[in-house]
Amino acid sequence: MPHSLPSSPKSTPRDGRNGITKFTNCRILKGDKLVNEDLWVNSVTGKIIRSQAAFYDDFIVPDEIINLGGRILSPGLIECQLNGAFGFNFSTLLEPAVYAKKVKELNKQMVKTGVTSYVPTITSQRSELYQRALPHLGPSGYFQVAEDGAESLGAHCEGPFLSPTKNGVHNVDVLRVAESFEDLEDCYGVSNLNTEGSFRPMPIKMITAAPERGQMTKLIPELTSRGIIYSIGHSEATYEEASTAVAAGATMITHLFNAMRPLHHRNPGIFGVLGLAESLPRPYFGIIADGEHLHPTTIKIAFNAHPDGFILVTDSMHLVGLPDGAYQWTNGESASHIVKKGNKLILEGTDRIAGSSITLIECVSNFLNWSGAGIPQALKAVTSTPAAMLGLQGVKGCLDDGADADMVVLSEGHNANGVELLVDEVWKFGTKVFSRS
C-alpha cells in the first residue's frame, strides 16, 4: 500500500563525513549491568559498530564525539501493546491516505517518549476494520528512515476471538469463535496472514485469543508456523487449558492478571504456567504498571515468578498526551466514549478500565519504585526481553555490534514517588531524532 511507504530513502553523508558517532563517558545497558564503555554507531548503515575494529583496524575517526556526562545509554524502548496515542487510535476506520498520515504523525510523536519500536494493537472490531487497517501497520523499519520516528514491528490483533466473560471493554457483539483457520482468514484477511506474493513483511505479528474457545488451541501451530506470536489473553482458561496452549506454541500472555480467570489455590489458572517447576517453556507476559490495572505487590509477585519473561507494556489508548475529558472510541459495532482523568481511563457509564494513558518510561519508573529492582532489570523489561519475545534478539533491544542503532539517553531524577527516569535524547538508526533540551 503506497500510502504507508517511508517518507524518503536513506541518505548518505556529504563533505567527506562517514556518519559515525562515538558516545563516551556513558553507562551502557549490557545484560544485568550498566557498564562504563564507549559506543560507536553508524548512521549510514543504521547499526552499532565495533569500536576497536573501526578505530584500530580501519583507522576510522568519528564525525562526532558525544560526552554524555555519565548518563545512561539504553537501547530504544520497545512497546508491545499500544492501542494509539496523541489523538489517534489504530482501531479507527478511515480512508487509506488519511489512516497512513495519522500513523506517520503518531510515529514522530511516539519517538519523543523514548519508544523507537512498537507493536500497534487493534482491539476487537469488525472484519472490515482489520482488513483496511492492518496493511498500514506491518513492520515499517526496513527502509531505515530515522526521521520517520518510531517504527512498527508488526500489528497485534487483540481479539475478536476472546471470552465474552473476560471481554474487559471489548464489545461482546463483535466477538467470534474460530473453528478453522479459514475463520481467522475471514476475520483478518488472507493477505494479512500470508507473505506469499508480497514484497512487504506480513502485517500481523501477534494475536491475542482465548485458547479455550472453539478450536483455537488447535490453530496455534499454524499461526506460529507463519511467524505469528500467539498470546493468551481475555480468557477463562484453566491452568490445564493454558498449559495445553503453551504446549501448542503459545509464547506470550497479554496483560497478565487483567481480563483472565484469577489465581486460585486449587487452580492457578493462566498464571500457573509461569511456575518454575513447569516442564514446558515458560511464556513471556505483559504487565501494565500504571497504578490502576495492578497493585504494586501483584507486579512484584509476577516479576519474581519469571523475571526473564517480564515485559512492561502501557496498553495506552489515543488519549496519551491529551487533556482530561471524554473521547470517542470505535468499539466494534458502536462508538463509545472513554473518560480520561489523569492517567486513569474509564469506559463511560461503567467502572471498567479502558486501557491507560501512561508512557512506557513512566511504567519503568513506577516499576523501579515498586519492586526494588535495579535500573538494568527495569530497562530489560522494555528492551531485550520484548525483543526476545518478538524474535528480534541481536537486532532490537540491545547495544551489541551489528544491532540497529536505536538508543535513548536517560538521566535520573526524583519526584514524590521516588526515582524518575527522564528521556533526554532519542537516536534512531544512528541519527538523533529528539532532544529534550
Short mmCIF file of C-alpha atoms in Angstrom, two decimals:
data_model
loop_
_atom_site.label_atom_id
_atom_site.label_comp_id
_atom_site.label_asym_id
_atom_site.label_seq_id
_atom_site.Cartn_x
_atom_site.Cartn_y
_atom_site.Cartn_z
CA MET A 1 0.00 0.00 0.00
CA PRO A 2 1.89 3.09 -1.25
CA HIS A 3 0.42 5.45 1.34
CA SER A 4 2.40 3.67 4.08
CA LEU A 5 5.85 3.95 2.49
CA PRO A 6 8.55 5.79 4.46
CA SER A 7 8.89 9.45 3.58
CA SER A 8 12.33 9.31 1.96
CA PRO A 9 15.20 6.96 1.12
CA LYS A 10 18.18 6.70 3.45
CA SER A 11 20.69 9.49 2.80
CA THR A 12 24.48 9.33 2.73
CA PRO A 13 26.61 11.96 4.49
CA ARG A 14 28.40 14.51 2.31
CA ASP A 15 31.58 16.58 2.56
CA GLY A 16 33.75 13.58 3.42
CA ARG A 17 31.79 12.65 6.55
CA ASN A 18 31.36 8.97 7.38
CA GLY A 19 28.20 9.11 9.52
CA ILE A 20 29.94 7.65 12.56
CA THR A 21 29.25 8.95 16.08
CA LYS A 22 31.14 7.95 19.22
CA PHE A 23 29.45 8.14 22.63
CA THR A 24 31.77 8.41 25.60
CA ASN A 25 31.51 8.90 29.38
CA CYS A 26 28.26 6.95 29.48
CA ARG A 27 26.76 3.96 31.28
CA ILE A 28 25.67 1.42 28.69
CA LEU A 29 22.99 -1.16 29.38
CA LYS A 30 24.55 -4.58 28.87
CA GLY A 31 22.67 -7.55 30.31
CA ASP A 32 22.05 -7.01 34.00
CA LYS A 33 24.59 -4.22 34.35
CA LEU A 34 25.27 -0.61 33.45
CA VAL A 35 28.81 -0.67 32.04
CA ASN A 36 31.15 2.28 31.58
CA GLU A 37 32.07 1.90 27.91
CA ASP A 38 32.20 3.90 24.71
CA LEU A 39 29.73 3.12 21.93
CA TRP A 40 30.13 3.74 18.19
CA VAL A 41 27.20 3.96 15.76
CA ASN A 42 26.95 4.42 12.01
CA SER A 43 24.05 6.47 10.61
CA VAL A 44 24.77 5.20 7.08
CA THR A 45 24.21 1.54 7.94
CA GLY A 46 21.93 2.37 10.88
CA LYS A 47 23.90 -0.08 13.01
CA ILE A 48 26.10 -0.24 16.09
CA ILE A 49 29.71 -0.95 15.14
CA ARG A 50 32.68 -2.49 16.92
CA SER A 51 34.68 0.46 18.15
CA GLN A 52 38.03 -1.32 18.33
CA ALA A 53 37.73 -2.68 14.81
CA ALA A 54 36.68 0.73 13.50
CA PHE A 55 39.48 2.64 15.19
CA TYR A 56 42.42 0.21 15.25
CA ASP A 57 41.77 -1.94 12.17
CA ASP A 58 40.13 0.52 9.78
CA PHE A 59 41.63 3.74 11.22
CA ILE A 60 38.23 5.41 11.27
CA VAL A 61 37.81 8.74 13.04
CA PRO A 62 34.21 9.51 14.07
CA ASP A 63 32.43 12.58 12.72
CA GLU A 64 31.32 13.45 16.23
CA ILE A 65 32.29 12.52 19.79
CA ILE A 66 29.48 12.99 22.32
CA ASN A 67 30.24 13.14 26.04
CA LEU A 68 27.12 12.03 27.88
CA GLY A 69 28.37 13.16 31.26
CA GLY A 70 27.79 9.81 32.95
CA ARG A 71 24.18 9.44 31.82
CA ILE A 72 22.59 6.13 30.85
CA LEU A 73 22.69 4.99 27.21
CA SER A 74 19.97 2.38 26.73
CA PRO A 75 18.61 0.58 23.69
CA GLY A 76 15.48 2.27 22.38
CA LEU A 77 12.33 1.25 24.23
CA ILE A 78 10.03 -1.37 22.69
CA GLU A 79 6.28 -1.05 23.33
CA CYS A 80 4.36 -4.31 22.82
CA GLN A 81 0.80 -3.12 23.38
CA LEU A 82 -0.09 0.30 22.03
CA ASN A 83 -3.70 0.94 21.03
CA GLY A 84 -2.98 4.51 19.99
CA ALA A 85 -1.60 7.82 21.22
CA PHE A 86 -1.69 11.56 20.67
CA GLY A 87 -5.27 11.60 19.42
CA PHE A 88 -5.13 8.62 17.04
CA ASN A 89 -6.41 5.11 17.76
CA PHE A 90 -5.41 2.23 15.48
CA SER A 91 -8.95 0.83 15.77
CA THR A 92 -10.33 3.59 13.56
CA LEU A 93 -11.94 3.20 10.16
CA LEU A 94 -10.58 5.91 7.83
CA GLU A 95 -9.73 6.39 4.20
CA PRO A 96 -6.35 4.75 3.42
CA ALA A 97 -4.45 8.00 2.81
CA VAL A 98 -5.84 9.59 5.99
CA TYR A 99 -5.07 6.50 8.08
CA ALA A 100 -1.48 6.34 6.77
CA LYS A 101 -1.00 10.04 7.54
CA LYS A 102 -2.21 9.53 11.11
CA VAL A 103 0.19 6.60 11.62
CA LYS A 104 3.12 8.72 10.41
CA GLU A 105 2.17 11.56 12.75
CA LEU A 106 1.93 9.14 15.68
CA ASN A 107 5.36 7.65 14.85
CA LYS A 108 7.01 11.06 15.06
CA GLN A 109 5.37 11.79 18.41
CA MET A 110 6.00 8.34 19.94
CA VAL A 111 9.75 8.52 19.40
CA LYS A 112 9.88 11.58 21.67
CA THR A 113 8.78 9.35 24.56
CA GLY A 114 11.79 7.06 24.09
CA VAL A 115 9.85 4.39 22.19
CA THR A 116 11.77 3.60 19.00
CA SER A 117 9.81 0.44 18.07
CA TYR A 118 6.32 -0.72 18.91
CA VAL A 119 3.57 -3.23 18.19
CA PRO A 120 0.41 -1.34 17.10
CA THR A 121 -2.64 -3.00 18.60
CA ILE A 122 -6.17 -3.29 17.21
CA THR A 123 -8.87 -4.31 19.69
CA SER A 124 -11.94 -6.45 18.89
CA GLN A 125 -13.51 -4.96 15.79
CA ARG A 126 -15.50 -5.83 12.70
CA SER A 127 -13.65 -7.66 9.93
CA GLU A 128 -13.79 -4.61 7.65
CA LEU A 129 -11.68 -2.55 10.05
CA TYR A 130 -8.97 -5.23 10.38
CA GLN A 131 -8.72 -5.71 6.66
CA ARG A 132 -8.46 -1.99 5.93
CA ALA A 133 -6.16 -1.01 8.80
CA LEU A 134 -3.71 -3.93 9.04
CA PRO A 135 -1.85 -3.23 5.75
CA HIS A 136 -0.74 0.11 7.27
CA LEU A 137 0.55 -1.46 10.48
CA GLY A 138 3.04 -4.07 9.30
CA PRO A 139 6.80 -3.84 10.00
CA SER A 140 7.95 -0.44 8.74
CA GLY A 141 11.65 -0.14 9.53
CA TYR A 142 13.13 -1.90 6.51
CA PHE A 143 13.99 1.39 4.74
CA GLN A 144 15.68 2.71 7.92
CA VAL A 145 14.46 6.29 7.66
CA ALA A 146 15.33 7.76 11.05
CA GLU A 147 13.27 10.90 10.51
CA ASP A 148 10.07 8.83 10.31
CA GLY A 149 10.33 8.25 14.07
CA ALA A 150 9.21 5.08 15.84
CA GLU A 151 8.79 2.02 13.66
CA SER A 152 6.14 -0.68 13.72
CA LEU A 153 7.36 -4.23 14.38
CA GLY A 154 4.09 -5.67 13.09
CA ALA A 155 0.49 -5.49 14.27
CA HIS A 156 -1.11 -7.06 17.32
CA CYS A 157 -4.72 -8.21 16.91
CA GLU A 158 -6.17 -8.25 20.43
CA GLY A 159 -9.39 -10.01 19.52
CA PRO A 160 -12.03 -10.69 18.44
CA PHE A 161 -11.51 -14.38 19.42
CA LEU A 162 -11.90 -13.65 23.13
CA SER A 163 -14.02 -14.93 26.01
CA PRO A 164 -17.28 -12.95 26.31
CA THR A 165 -17.00 -13.16 30.10
CA LYS A 166 -13.45 -11.69 30.10
CA ASN A 167 -14.00 -9.07 27.43
CA GLY A 168 -12.95 -6.07 29.52
CA VAL A 169 -14.16 -3.09 27.47
CA HIS A 170 -14.24 -5.06 24.19
CA ASN A 171 -17.70 -5.11 22.62
CA VAL A 172 -19.15 -8.62 23.05
CA ASP A 173 -21.25 -8.15 19.91
CA VAL A 174 -18.19 -8.50 17.65
CA LEU A 175 -16.50 -11.40 19.47
CA ARG A 176 -16.09 -14.54 17.39
CA VAL A 177 -15.20 -18.22 17.73
CA ALA A 178 -12.67 -19.90 15.42
CA GLU A 179 -13.33 -23.47 14.38
CA SER A 180 -10.84 -23.45 11.49
CA PHE A 181 -8.01 -21.34 10.11
CA GLU A 182 -10.42 -20.08 7.46
CA ASP A 183 -12.30 -18.32 10.27
CA LEU A 184 -9.13 -16.34 11.04
CA GLU A 185 -8.63 -15.53 7.37
CA ASP A 186 -12.25 -14.42 7.07
CA CYS A 187 -11.77 -12.06 10.01
CA TYR A 188 -8.31 -10.58 9.39
CA GLY A 189 -7.99 -11.07 5.62
CA VAL A 190 -5.94 -13.76 3.84
CA SER A 191 -3.22 -11.32 2.77
CA ASN A 192 -2.66 -10.14 6.34
CA LEU A 193 -1.85 -13.70 7.45
CA ASN A 194 0.35 -14.60 4.48
CA THR A 195 3.62 -13.33 3.00
CA GLU A 196 3.34 -15.10 -0.35
CA GLY A 197 3.19 -12.80 -3.37
CA SER A 198 4.14 -9.69 -1.40
CA PHE A 199 7.43 -7.82 -1.17
CA ARG A 200 6.44 -6.49 2.25
CA PRO A 201 6.58 -8.34 5.58
CA MET A 202 3.33 -9.86 6.79
CA PRO A 203 1.32 -7.22 8.69
CA ILE A 204 0.28 -9.35 11.68
CA LYS A 205 2.95 -10.14 14.26
CA MET A 206 0.83 -11.23 17.23
CA ILE A 207 -2.71 -12.40 18.00
CA THR A 208 -4.31 -12.43 21.45
CA ALA A 209 -7.05 -15.05 21.78
CA ALA A 210 -8.74 -17.19 24.40
CA PRO A 211 -7.41 -20.75 23.87
CA GLU A 212 -10.46 -22.44 25.40
CA ARG A 213 -12.84 -21.02 22.79
CA GLY A 214 -13.75 -23.15 19.76
CA GLN A 215 -10.74 -24.88 18.17
CA MET A 216 -8.32 -22.03 18.88
CA THR A 217 -5.70 -24.15 20.65
CA LYS A 218 -5.51 -26.49 17.64
CA LEU A 219 -4.89 -23.46 15.38
CA ILE A 220 -1.85 -22.25 17.35
CA PRO A 221 0.72 -24.36 15.42
CA GLU A 222 -0.49 -22.97 12.08
CA LEU A 223 -0.17 -19.41 13.38
CA THR A 224 3.31 -19.92 14.79
CA SER A 225 4.47 -21.66 11.60
CA ARG A 226 3.74 -18.37 9.83
CA GLY A 227 5.81 -16.39 12.32
CA ILE A 228 2.80 -15.09 14.25
CA ILE A 229 3.07 -14.99 18.04
CA TYR A 230 0.10 -16.48 19.88
CA SER A 231 -0.68 -14.70 23.16
CA ILE A 232 -3.13 -15.99 25.76
CA GLY A 233 -5.49 -13.28 26.92
CA HIS A 234 -9.06 -12.19 27.70
CA SER A 235 -9.61 -15.77 28.74
CA GLU A 236 -11.39 -18.07 31.19
CA ALA A 237 -8.72 -20.73 30.59
CA THR A 238 -7.96 -23.08 33.45
CA TYR A 239 -4.39 -23.98 34.32
CA GLU A 240 -4.76 -27.15 32.25
CA GLU A 241 -6.15 -25.30 29.22
CA ALA A 242 -3.40 -22.66 29.43
CA SER A 243 -0.76 -25.40 29.70
CA THR A 244 -2.16 -27.10 26.60
CA ALA A 245 -1.97 -23.77 24.72
CA VAL A 246 1.68 -23.32 25.77
CA ALA A 247 2.44 -26.87 24.63
CA ALA A 248 0.85 -25.99 21.27
CA GLY A 249 3.13 -22.95 20.87
CA ALA A 250 1.71 -20.02 22.86
CA THR A 251 4.68 -17.90 23.97
CA MET A 252 3.06 -14.76 25.41
CA ILE A 253 0.37 -13.72 27.89
CA THR A 254 -1.46 -10.43 27.28
CA HIS A 255 -1.63 -8.09 30.32
CA LEU A 256 -1.21 -10.78 32.96
CA PHE A 257 -3.95 -10.87 35.66
CA ASN A 258 -6.21 -8.45 33.77
CA ALA A 259 -9.22 -9.93 31.92
CA MET A 260 -8.50 -13.52 32.92
CA ARG A 261 -9.51 -16.11 35.50
CA PRO A 262 -7.86 -15.11 38.79
CA LEU A 263 -5.26 -17.15 40.63
CA HIS A 264 -6.92 -19.74 42.87
CA HIS A 265 -5.18 -22.04 45.34
CA ARG A 266 -6.74 -25.12 43.71
CA ASN A 267 -6.40 -23.90 40.13
CA PRO A 268 -3.71 -21.30 39.44
CA GLY A 269 -5.20 -20.51 36.03
CA ILE A 270 -3.08 -18.83 33.38
CA PHE A 271 -0.63 -17.52 35.98
CA GLY A 272 0.29 -21.11 36.78
CA VAL A 273 2.19 -21.63 33.52
CA LEU A 274 4.86 -19.23 34.82
CA GLY A 275 5.83 -21.70 37.54
CA LEU A 276 9.49 -22.72 37.63
CA ALA A 277 8.62 -26.39 38.03
CA GLU A 278 6.78 -26.49 34.71
CA SER A 279 8.13 -28.94 32.13
CA LEU A 280 7.01 -26.59 29.35
CA PRO A 281 8.85 -23.42 28.25
CA ARG A 282 7.56 -20.53 30.32
CA PRO A 283 5.89 -17.81 28.23
CA TYR A 284 6.62 -14.10 28.27
CA PHE A 285 3.96 -11.86 29.80
CA GLY A 286 2.88 -8.23 29.69
CA ILE A 287 2.40 -6.13 32.83
CA ILE A 288 0.68 -2.72 32.96
CA ALA A 289 2.45 -0.73 35.69
CA ASP A 290 0.20 2.33 35.67
CA GLY A 291 -1.06 2.11 39.25
CA GLU A 292 -4.59 1.31 38.08
CA HIS A 293 -4.53 -2.11 36.44
CA LEU A 294 -2.49 -3.91 39.11
CA HIS A 295 -1.43 -3.46 42.73
CA PRO A 296 2.34 -2.91 43.06
CA THR A 297 2.69 -6.09 45.13
CA THR A 298 0.98 -8.10 42.38
CA ILE A 299 3.57 -6.77 39.94
CA LYS A 300 6.40 -7.82 42.27
CA ILE A 301 4.92 -11.33 42.54
CA ALA A 302 4.76 -11.63 38.75
CA PHE A 303 8.32 -10.37 38.30
CA ASN A 304 9.72 -12.74 40.91
CA ALA A 305 7.84 -15.67 39.37
CA HIS A 306 9.59 -15.27 36.00
CA PRO A 307 11.87 -12.22 35.67
CA ASP A 308 13.19 -13.30 32.26
CA GLY A 309 9.65 -13.21 30.83
CA PHE A 310 8.61 -9.90 32.39
CA ILE A 311 7.62 -7.22 29.83
CA LEU A 312 6.30 -3.79 30.74
CA VAL A 313 3.53 -2.52 28.46
CA THR A 314 1.27 0.52 28.61
CA ASP A 315 -1.94 -0.69 26.90
CA SER A 316 -2.23 3.01 26.10
CA MET A 317 -5.11 4.48 24.16
CA HIS A 318 -5.26 7.53 21.91
CA LEU A 319 -5.70 9.73 24.98
CA VAL A 320 -1.94 9.73 25.67
CA GLY A 321 -0.82 13.35 25.51
CA LEU A 322 -4.39 14.73 25.60
CA PRO A 323 -6.08 16.75 28.38
CA ASP A 324 -8.69 15.21 30.70
CA GLY A 325 -12.12 14.77 29.18
CA ALA A 326 -14.40 12.33 27.30
CA TYR A 327 -13.18 11.00 23.94
CA GLN A 328 -14.85 8.87 21.28
CA TRP A 329 -13.60 5.34 20.55
CA THR A 330 -14.68 2.84 17.89
CA ASN A 331 -15.79 -0.21 19.86
CA GLY A 332 -16.88 -2.90 17.45
CA GLU A 333 -20.34 -2.14 16.08
CA SER A 334 -20.74 1.10 18.02
CA ALA A 335 -18.95 4.25 19.14
CA SER A 336 -18.20 4.53 22.84
CA HIS A 337 -16.64 7.25 24.94
CA ILE A 338 -13.64 6.91 27.21
CA VAL A 339 -13.31 9.31 30.13
CA LYS A 340 -9.77 10.42 30.98
CA LYS A 341 -8.85 11.68 34.43
CA GLY A 342 -5.10 11.84 34.87
CA ASN A 343 -3.65 8.50 33.75
CA LYS A 344 -6.90 6.68 34.52
CA LEU A 345 -9.27 5.79 31.66
CA ILE A 346 -12.82 4.52 32.25
CA LEU A 347 -15.41 3.39 29.72
CA GLU A 348 -18.17 5.98 30.04
CA GLY A 349 -21.17 4.76 32.02
CA THR A 350 -19.24 1.88 33.61
CA ASP A 351 -16.48 1.30 36.15
CA ARG A 352 -14.35 -0.65 33.66
CA ILE A 353 -10.76 0.38 33.00
CA ALA A 354 -10.31 1.23 29.30
CA GLY A 355 -6.57 0.94 28.74
CA SER A 356 -4.24 3.63 30.04
CA SER A 357 -2.71 6.96 29.09
CA ILE A 358 0.70 6.40 30.64
CA THR A 359 4.01 6.41 28.75
CA LEU A 360 6.38 3.46 28.75
CA ILE A 361 9.18 5.31 30.52
CA GLU A 362 6.69 6.19 33.29
CA CYS A 363 5.93 2.47 33.64
CA VAL A 364 9.65 1.82 34.01
CA SER A 365 9.93 4.44 36.76
CA ASN A 366 6.88 3.01 38.55
CA PHE A 367 8.32 -0.49 38.44
CA LEU A 368 11.64 0.77 39.80
CA ASN A 369 9.93 2.35 42.78
CA TRP A 370 7.55 -0.52 43.50
CA SER A 371 9.77 -3.54 43.02
CA GLY A 372 13.17 -2.74 44.45
CA ALA A 373 14.68 -3.90 41.14
CA GLY A 374 17.67 -2.09 39.72
CA ILE A 375 17.69 0.13 36.64
CA PRO A 376 19.18 -2.59 34.40
CA GLN A 377 16.39 -5.03 35.34
CA ALA A 378 13.72 -2.42 34.73
CA LEU A 379 15.15 -1.43 31.35
CA LYS A 380 15.42 -5.07 30.26
CA ALA A 381 11.62 -5.25 30.58
CA VAL A 382 11.26 -2.69 27.76
CA THR A 383 14.32 -3.60 25.64
CA SER A 384 15.94 -7.04 25.47
CA THR A 385 13.01 -9.06 26.87
CA PRO A 386 10.38 -7.76 24.41
CA ALA A 387 12.95 -8.11 21.61
CA ALA A 388 13.42 -11.78 22.55
CA MET A 389 9.65 -12.32 22.70
CA LEU A 390 9.35 -10.87 19.19
CA GLY A 391 12.26 -12.94 17.85
CA LEU A 392 14.46 -9.88 17.33
CA GLN A 393 17.44 -10.73 19.56
CA GLY A 394 20.59 -9.07 18.31
CA VAL A 395 18.61 -6.63 16.16
CA LYS A 396 16.48 -4.67 18.62
CA GLY A 397 16.62 -4.16 22.36
CA CYS A 398 20.39 -4.37 22.73
CA LEU A 399 23.58 -2.39 22.09
CA ASP A 400 25.55 -5.28 20.58
CA ASP A 401 27.72 -4.96 17.47
CA GLY A 402 25.53 -5.14 14.38
CA ALA A 403 22.29 -4.28 16.18
CA ASP A 404 20.08 -1.45 14.97
CA ALA A 405 21.40 1.83 16.41
CA ASP A 406 18.15 2.69 18.23
CA MET A 407 19.09 4.35 21.52
CA VAL A 408 17.77 6.54 24.28
CA VAL A 409 19.81 8.76 26.60
CA LEU A 410 18.36 8.77 30.11
CA SER A 411 19.01 10.89 33.18
CA GLU A 412 17.96 10.04 36.72
CA GLY A 413 15.69 12.42 38.59
CA HIS A 414 13.49 12.23 41.66
CA ASN A 415 9.84 13.05 42.27
CA ALA A 416 7.34 12.46 45.05
CA ASN A 417 7.22 8.75 44.19
CA GLY A 418 10.98 8.21 44.16
CA VAL A 419 13.31 7.63 41.21
CA GLU A 420 12.25 9.03 37.84
CA LEU A 421 13.98 8.20 34.56
CA LEU A 422 13.85 11.06 32.06
CA VAL A 423 14.27 10.81 28.30
CA ASP A 424 16.94 13.34 27.29
CA GLU A 425 17.70 12.22 23.74
CA VAL A 426 16.47 9.61 21.27
CA TRP A 427 18.52 8.19 18.39
CA LYS A 428 17.03 6.15 15.56
CA PHE A 429 19.26 4.17 13.18
CA GLY A 430 22.26 6.18 14.40
CA THR A 431 20.64 9.60 13.88
CA LYS A 432 19.44 11.89 16.67
CA VAL A 433 15.72 12.45 16.27
CA PHE A 434 14.81 14.05 19.61
CA SER A 435 16.47 16.16 22.29
CA ARG A 436 14.69 17.34 25.45
CA SER A 437 16.99 20.35 25.72
#
